[in-house]
Tab-separated table of C-alpha atoms in Angstrom:
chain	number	residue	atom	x	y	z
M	1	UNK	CA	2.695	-13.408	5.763
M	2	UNK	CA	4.260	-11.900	9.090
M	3	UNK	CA	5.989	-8.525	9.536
M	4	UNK	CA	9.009	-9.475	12.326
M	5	UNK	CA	11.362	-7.358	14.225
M	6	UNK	CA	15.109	-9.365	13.710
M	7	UNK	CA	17.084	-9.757	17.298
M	8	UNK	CA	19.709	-8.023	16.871
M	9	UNK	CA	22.722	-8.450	18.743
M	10	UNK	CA	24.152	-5.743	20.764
M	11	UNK	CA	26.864	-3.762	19.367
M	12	UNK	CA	30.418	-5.815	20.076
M	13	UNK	CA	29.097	-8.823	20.840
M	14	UNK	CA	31.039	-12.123	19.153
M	15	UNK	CA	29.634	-14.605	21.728
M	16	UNK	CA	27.217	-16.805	19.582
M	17	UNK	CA	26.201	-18.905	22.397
M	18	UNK	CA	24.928	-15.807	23.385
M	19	UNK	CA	23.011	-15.220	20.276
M	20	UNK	CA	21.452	-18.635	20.465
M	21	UNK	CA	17.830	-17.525	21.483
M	22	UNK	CA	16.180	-19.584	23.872
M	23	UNK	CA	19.249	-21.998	24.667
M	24	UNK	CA	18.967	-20.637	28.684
M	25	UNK	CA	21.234	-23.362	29.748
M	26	UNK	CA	23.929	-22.145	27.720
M	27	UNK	CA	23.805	-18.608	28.682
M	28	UNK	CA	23.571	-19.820	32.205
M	29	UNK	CA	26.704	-21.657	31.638
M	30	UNK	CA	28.387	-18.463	29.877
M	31	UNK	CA	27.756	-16.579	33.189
M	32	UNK	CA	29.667	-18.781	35.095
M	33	UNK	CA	32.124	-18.557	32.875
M	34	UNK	CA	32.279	-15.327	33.541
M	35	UNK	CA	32.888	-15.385	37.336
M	36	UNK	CA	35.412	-14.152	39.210
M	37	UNK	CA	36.308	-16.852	41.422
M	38	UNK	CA	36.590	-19.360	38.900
M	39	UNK	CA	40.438	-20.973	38.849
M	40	UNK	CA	42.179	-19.514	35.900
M	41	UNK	CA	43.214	-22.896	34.111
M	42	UNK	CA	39.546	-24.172	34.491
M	43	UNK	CA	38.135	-20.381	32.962
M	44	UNK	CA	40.665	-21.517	29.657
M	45	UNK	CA	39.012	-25.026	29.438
M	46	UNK	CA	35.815	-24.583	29.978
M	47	UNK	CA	35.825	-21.830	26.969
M	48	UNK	CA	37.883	-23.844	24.998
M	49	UNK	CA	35.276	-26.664	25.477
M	50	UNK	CA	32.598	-24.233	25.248
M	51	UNK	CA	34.303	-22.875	21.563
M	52	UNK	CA	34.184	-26.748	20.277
M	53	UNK	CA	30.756	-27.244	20.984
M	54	UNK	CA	29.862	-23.952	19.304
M	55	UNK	CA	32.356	-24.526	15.848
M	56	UNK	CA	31.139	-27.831	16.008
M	57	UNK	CA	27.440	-27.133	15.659
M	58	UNK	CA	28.201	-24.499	12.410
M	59	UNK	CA	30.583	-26.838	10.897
M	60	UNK	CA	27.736	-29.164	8.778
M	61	UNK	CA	27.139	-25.488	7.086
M	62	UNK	CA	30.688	-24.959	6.024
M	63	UNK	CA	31.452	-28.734	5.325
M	64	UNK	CA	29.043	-30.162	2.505
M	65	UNK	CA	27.821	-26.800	0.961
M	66	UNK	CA	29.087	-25.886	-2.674
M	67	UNK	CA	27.355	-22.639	-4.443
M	68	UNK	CA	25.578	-22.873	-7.711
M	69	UNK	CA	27.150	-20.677	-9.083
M	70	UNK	CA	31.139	-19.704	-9.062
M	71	UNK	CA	32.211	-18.719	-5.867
M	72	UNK	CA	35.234	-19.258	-2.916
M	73	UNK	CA	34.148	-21.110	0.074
M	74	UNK	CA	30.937	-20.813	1.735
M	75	UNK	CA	29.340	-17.287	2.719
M	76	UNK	CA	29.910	-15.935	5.923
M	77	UNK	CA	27.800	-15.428	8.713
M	78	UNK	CA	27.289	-11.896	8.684
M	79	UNK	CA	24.537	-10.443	11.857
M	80	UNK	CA	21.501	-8.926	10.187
M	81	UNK	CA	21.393	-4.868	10.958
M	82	UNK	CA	19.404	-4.007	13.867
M	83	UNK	CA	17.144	-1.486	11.701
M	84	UNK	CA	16.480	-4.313	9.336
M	85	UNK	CA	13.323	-6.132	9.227
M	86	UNK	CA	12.494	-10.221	8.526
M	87	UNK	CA	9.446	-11.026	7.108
M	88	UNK	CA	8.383	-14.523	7.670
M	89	UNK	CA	6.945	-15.710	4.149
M	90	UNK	CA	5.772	-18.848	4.360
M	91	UNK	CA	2.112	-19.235	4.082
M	92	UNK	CA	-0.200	-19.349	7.075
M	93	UNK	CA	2.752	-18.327	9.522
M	94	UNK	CA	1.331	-16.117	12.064
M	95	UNK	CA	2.062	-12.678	12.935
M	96	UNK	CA	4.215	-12.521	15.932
M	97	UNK	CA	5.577	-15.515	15.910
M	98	UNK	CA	9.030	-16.418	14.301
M	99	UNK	CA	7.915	-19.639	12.425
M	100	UNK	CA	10.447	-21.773	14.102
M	101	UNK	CA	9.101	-25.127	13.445
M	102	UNK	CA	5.247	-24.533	12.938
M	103	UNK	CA	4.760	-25.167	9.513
M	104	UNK	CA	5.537	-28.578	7.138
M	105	UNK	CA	5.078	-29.084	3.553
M	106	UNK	CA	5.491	-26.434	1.171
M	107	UNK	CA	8.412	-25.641	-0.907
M	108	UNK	CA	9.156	-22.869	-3.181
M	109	UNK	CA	7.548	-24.035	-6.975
M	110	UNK	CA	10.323	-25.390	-9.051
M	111	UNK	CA	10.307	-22.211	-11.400
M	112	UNK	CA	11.095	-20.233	-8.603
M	113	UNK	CA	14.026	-22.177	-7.413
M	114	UNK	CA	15.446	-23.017	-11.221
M	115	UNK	CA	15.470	-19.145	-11.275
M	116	UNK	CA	16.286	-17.968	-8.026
M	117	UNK	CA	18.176	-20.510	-6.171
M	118	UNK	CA	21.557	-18.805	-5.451
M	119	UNK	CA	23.370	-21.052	-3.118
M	120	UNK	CA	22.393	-24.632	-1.251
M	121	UNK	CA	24.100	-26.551	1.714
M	122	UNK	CA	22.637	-30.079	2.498
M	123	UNK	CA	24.073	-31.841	5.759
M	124	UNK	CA	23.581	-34.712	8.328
M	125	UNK	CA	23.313	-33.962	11.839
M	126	UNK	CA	20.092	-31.338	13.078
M	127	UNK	CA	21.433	-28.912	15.530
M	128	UNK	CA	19.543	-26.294	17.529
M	129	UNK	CA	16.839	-25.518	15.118
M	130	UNK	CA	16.641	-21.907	16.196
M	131	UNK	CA	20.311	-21.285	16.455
M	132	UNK	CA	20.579	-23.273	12.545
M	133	UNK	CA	17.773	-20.954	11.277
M	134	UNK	CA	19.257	-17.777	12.345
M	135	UNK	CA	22.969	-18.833	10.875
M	136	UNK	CA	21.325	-19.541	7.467
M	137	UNK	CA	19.785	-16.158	7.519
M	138	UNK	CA	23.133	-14.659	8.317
M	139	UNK	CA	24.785	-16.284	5.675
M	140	UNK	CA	22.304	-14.828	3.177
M	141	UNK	CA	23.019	-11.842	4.478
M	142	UNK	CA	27.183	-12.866	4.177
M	143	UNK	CA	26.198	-14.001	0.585
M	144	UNK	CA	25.767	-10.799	-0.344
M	145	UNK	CA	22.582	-9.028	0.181
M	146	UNK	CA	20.602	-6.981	-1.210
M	147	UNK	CA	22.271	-8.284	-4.872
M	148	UNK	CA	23.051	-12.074	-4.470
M	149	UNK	CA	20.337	-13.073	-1.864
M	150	UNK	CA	17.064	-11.894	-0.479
M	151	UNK	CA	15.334	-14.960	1.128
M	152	UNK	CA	16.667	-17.987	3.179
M	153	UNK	CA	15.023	-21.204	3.757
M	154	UNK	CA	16.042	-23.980	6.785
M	155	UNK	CA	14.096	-27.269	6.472
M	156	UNK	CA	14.727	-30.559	7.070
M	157	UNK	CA	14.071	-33.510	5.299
M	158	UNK	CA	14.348	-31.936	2.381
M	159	UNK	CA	15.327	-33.809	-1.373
M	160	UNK	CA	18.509	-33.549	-2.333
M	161	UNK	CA	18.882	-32.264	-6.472
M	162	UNK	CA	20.742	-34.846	-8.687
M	163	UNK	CA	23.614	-34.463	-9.396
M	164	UNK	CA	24.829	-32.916	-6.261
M	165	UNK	CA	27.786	-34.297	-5.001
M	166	UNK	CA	26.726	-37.329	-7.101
M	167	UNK	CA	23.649	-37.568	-5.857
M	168	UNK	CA	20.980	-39.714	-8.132
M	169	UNK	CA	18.079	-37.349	-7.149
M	170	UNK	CA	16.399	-39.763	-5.314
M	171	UNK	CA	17.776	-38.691	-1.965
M	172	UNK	CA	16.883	-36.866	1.015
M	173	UNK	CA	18.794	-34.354	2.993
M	174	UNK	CA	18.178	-34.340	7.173
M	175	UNK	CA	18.635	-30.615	6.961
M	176	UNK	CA	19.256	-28.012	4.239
M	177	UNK	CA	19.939	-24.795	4.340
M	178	UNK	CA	18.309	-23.168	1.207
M	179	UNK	CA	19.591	-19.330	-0.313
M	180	UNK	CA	17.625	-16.962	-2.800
M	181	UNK	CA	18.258	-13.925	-4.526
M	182	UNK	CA	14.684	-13.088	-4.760
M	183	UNK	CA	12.074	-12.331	-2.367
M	184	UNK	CA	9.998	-15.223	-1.053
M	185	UNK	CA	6.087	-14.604	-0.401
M	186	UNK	CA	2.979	-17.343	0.395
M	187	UNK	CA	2.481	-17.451	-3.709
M	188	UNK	CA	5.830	-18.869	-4.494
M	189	UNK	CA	5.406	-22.031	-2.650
M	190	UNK	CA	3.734	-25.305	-3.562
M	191	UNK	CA	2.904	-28.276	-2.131
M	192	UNK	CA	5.966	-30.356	-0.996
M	193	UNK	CA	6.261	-34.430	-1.522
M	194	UNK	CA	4.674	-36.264	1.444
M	195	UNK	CA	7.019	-36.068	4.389
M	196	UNK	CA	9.292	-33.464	2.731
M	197	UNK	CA	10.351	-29.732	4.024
M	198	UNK	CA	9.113	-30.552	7.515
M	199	UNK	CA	9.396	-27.912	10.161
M	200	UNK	CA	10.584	-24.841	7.790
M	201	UNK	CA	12.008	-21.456	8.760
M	202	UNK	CA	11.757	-19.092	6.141
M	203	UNK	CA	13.062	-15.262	6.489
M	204	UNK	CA	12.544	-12.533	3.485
M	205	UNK	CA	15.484	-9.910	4.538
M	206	UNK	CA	14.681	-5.675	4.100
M	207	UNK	CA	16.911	-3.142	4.821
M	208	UNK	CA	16.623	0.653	4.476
């Protein structure tokens, strides 16, 4: 188990290529963006290029989702507080790091999510796994925290449940995007299927 610090955004910023830890190149191009000297008309494409790009990547988490329980639409992505704290659940994650990709193969036991799965959104295309991992979290926190959801899981290759969609059960999901309203910790997960849940982020959310 590992005690993290979430990255808050600063107050007022809406810029989520901004928010995209790590993805230098794209703040790099935001800052030219910014310039000066840049041509008006070429300012209002680039940004409305650089707005596609950015709806484009958060659209597979709008577009196949469906709660599991009554609900309008899919939740929003709602910033976790800056005096919140994410603990990383998932077991052998190490402290200080955010778990990004570092661990493959365990899933939460099946009691756990017949109880405690709140909402699921399976979809195609991987995206930036940091920037997908930190708009799952924010949509637990849009689902309705601390009541509805607690804990959110990204992994990919991950088996689809039957009945989804239509689904026979025997499928598998490039990404999913998994959300619980209870906390996860290292004793709720099990052993995956060979080749399933690979590269998981898993945040527990706690707020004062």
């Amino acid at each position: 188990m590992c005690l993290l610090r979430y990255l808050a955004v600063p107050p007022g910023q809406h810029d989520l290529s901004v928010r995209c830890i790590g993805d230098q190149q794209t703040l790099q191009r935001y800052k030219r963006l910014r310039r000066p000297t840049q041509p008006r008309t070429q300012l209002s494409s680039s940004i409305s290029m650089k707005t596609v790009v950015i709806l484009g990547s958060m659209l597979p988490l709008f577009a196949t989702s469906i709660p599991l329980t009554p609900r309008a639409g899919a939740p929003l992505f709602v910033p976790i507080p800056a005096n919140c704290t994410i603990i990383n659940p998932l077991p052998h994650a190490k402290c200080g790091h955010t778990g990004v990709g570092t661990v493959n193969g365990y899933m939460p036991a099946p009691n756990f999510t017949a109880s405690h799965l709140a909402y699921a959104a399976y979809f195609d295309a991987p995206y930036n796994q940091t920037f997908q991992s930190k708009l799952c979290l924010e949509q637990c926190n849009g689902y309705g925290y601390t009541t509805n959801c607690k804990s959110a899981l990204l992994a990919y290759q991950v088996p689809i449940p039957k009945g989804y969609y239509g689904s026979p059960g025997n499928e598998t999901s490039p990404t999913a995007c998994l959300l619980y309203d209870a906390y996860l910790d290292p004793n709720k997960f099990v052993a995956a299927p060979d080749g399933k849940f690979v590269n998981e982020t898993v945040g527990s959310i706690y707020c004062p």
